[in-house]
Amino acid sequence: MGRRVLVTGARAAAALDIARDFVAAGWEVCMADSVIARMARWSSIPATHDRFPPPRQAQAGFRNAIREQVDRHRIELVVPACEEVFHLAALKQDLGDRLFAPDLARLRQLHDKLSFARAAGGWGLPVPEGHPVETAEDLTRFMPRSHQWVFKPRFGRFGDQTLVGPDAARLEKLALRLEGGWMAQRRIIGEEVCFQGVAQHGRLVAFAAYRSDWRLGGGARYAFEPVEEDKATLLRDLAGTLARNAAIHGLFACDVLFDAEGAPYLIECNPRATSGVHLVAGGGHLARAIAEGTDAPTTANSTRYLGPAMILFGLPRAIAKGELAAWRACLAEGRDAISRPGDRAPLAGSLVDAARFFAKGRAHAISTNAATTYDIEWNGEELDV
């Protein structure tokens, strides 16, 4: 019997690539989610699949299910891929070192955009100026120069609600919906890139930096091009400093802006897996980095993309904006992170999953993006530990 890993958040393409990598490294893989993730279930990789109650709506049931699954499958390692990481961290006392994630206090610090900026600045990392925005009165100080600021929820995701350099009229409308805590961040104009890191007890063991010209309106990306070596080296140093000072044990990612002079600024942190995983996974390198702390090479030297999104969103955009040549080049020169030779069924599964999230969004009067995290997201509320 081989070593067994539980990969949660099976709905995510990143989870599927993590699972593939553990299979390549010789592990037995179990996958789980609170939804039926057909993309993962229809994959040809050898894996078992479980469901657990939605942690956001049924916290006690979720915890009981995780405990049962870990015991039944004799799980040695739990690797979260999505925002269920926060709910799993509340089980840290039960899971112990089997959970590949920081404790909940550290996750809160990294996930809260204002807390992250303050902590990162204290560690000597470059971050834009930031201020809390809790009331309509807090917004008045920004009215005269609102175009110089970005306003966003401290626990937001996908950029759906972010206001970049709004005029005074839009800022006044924001005053009517300040819920859950917002922040104002000094606007940096320049090139946006991202990086994915993997850290073992504060030591960076895997890393990939990428940019994307293909994204949804809120900012969610669906094609990932490795950045130039000089920028990747600079960002790797920043990621290593962050991992060391925050004592990160788990997956983490940051959005970064390079200003006109080429100086980088860390904009926010996502303490979980992101699409940068696709640039590291392959041949078991990522799995060994996670499980053993072995340094992993960045395996991708070309673009990775999410095939369904390139068809559903990229193609209409390319037609509308006269970018068909760029779209074709991305498909020709890159590689689909979902569909692989010998493992094509996840492509169809992802389309079924997307339709389900679209329907859930309509049912709850929220966006499709919001529907993908409706049952697992965490917005800073207290969790029993």
XYZ file of C-alpha atoms in Angstrom, residues 6-12 15 30-37 40-41 49-55 62 66 69 81-82 84 353 356-357 372 375-376:
37
model
C -6.403 13.686 0.275
C -6.713 16.559 -2.218
C -9.704 18.760 -1.390
C -11.382 21.365 -3.583
C -11.729 18.857 -6.423
C -13.791 21.412 -8.389
C -10.606 23.322 -9.282
C -6.686 20.306 -7.681
C -8.274 10.567 -2.718
C -10.178 13.651 -3.839
C -13.082 15.353 -2.089
C -15.366 18.355 -2.384
C -18.773 19.545 -1.278
C -19.999 19.371 -4.876
C -19.811 16.601 -7.448
C -16.732 17.683 -9.395
C -11.970 15.412 -11.474
C -14.282 12.378 -11.372
C -13.802 10.532 -4.747
C -15.755 11.624 -1.676
C -18.138 14.430 -0.813
C -18.372 16.428 2.377
C -21.074 18.871 3.564
C -20.549 22.510 2.533
C -18.224 23.931 5.202
C -18.006 19.175 7.291
C -13.273 15.155 7.051
C -12.541 10.360 5.454
C -6.705 23.505 -3.282
C -9.484 26.051 -2.668
C -11.922 25.128 2.137
C -19.346 21.767 -13.807
C -23.859 23.799 -12.747
C -22.111 26.847 -11.254
C -17.860 28.668 -7.481
C -20.242 26.933 -0.200
C -16.551 27.072 0.775
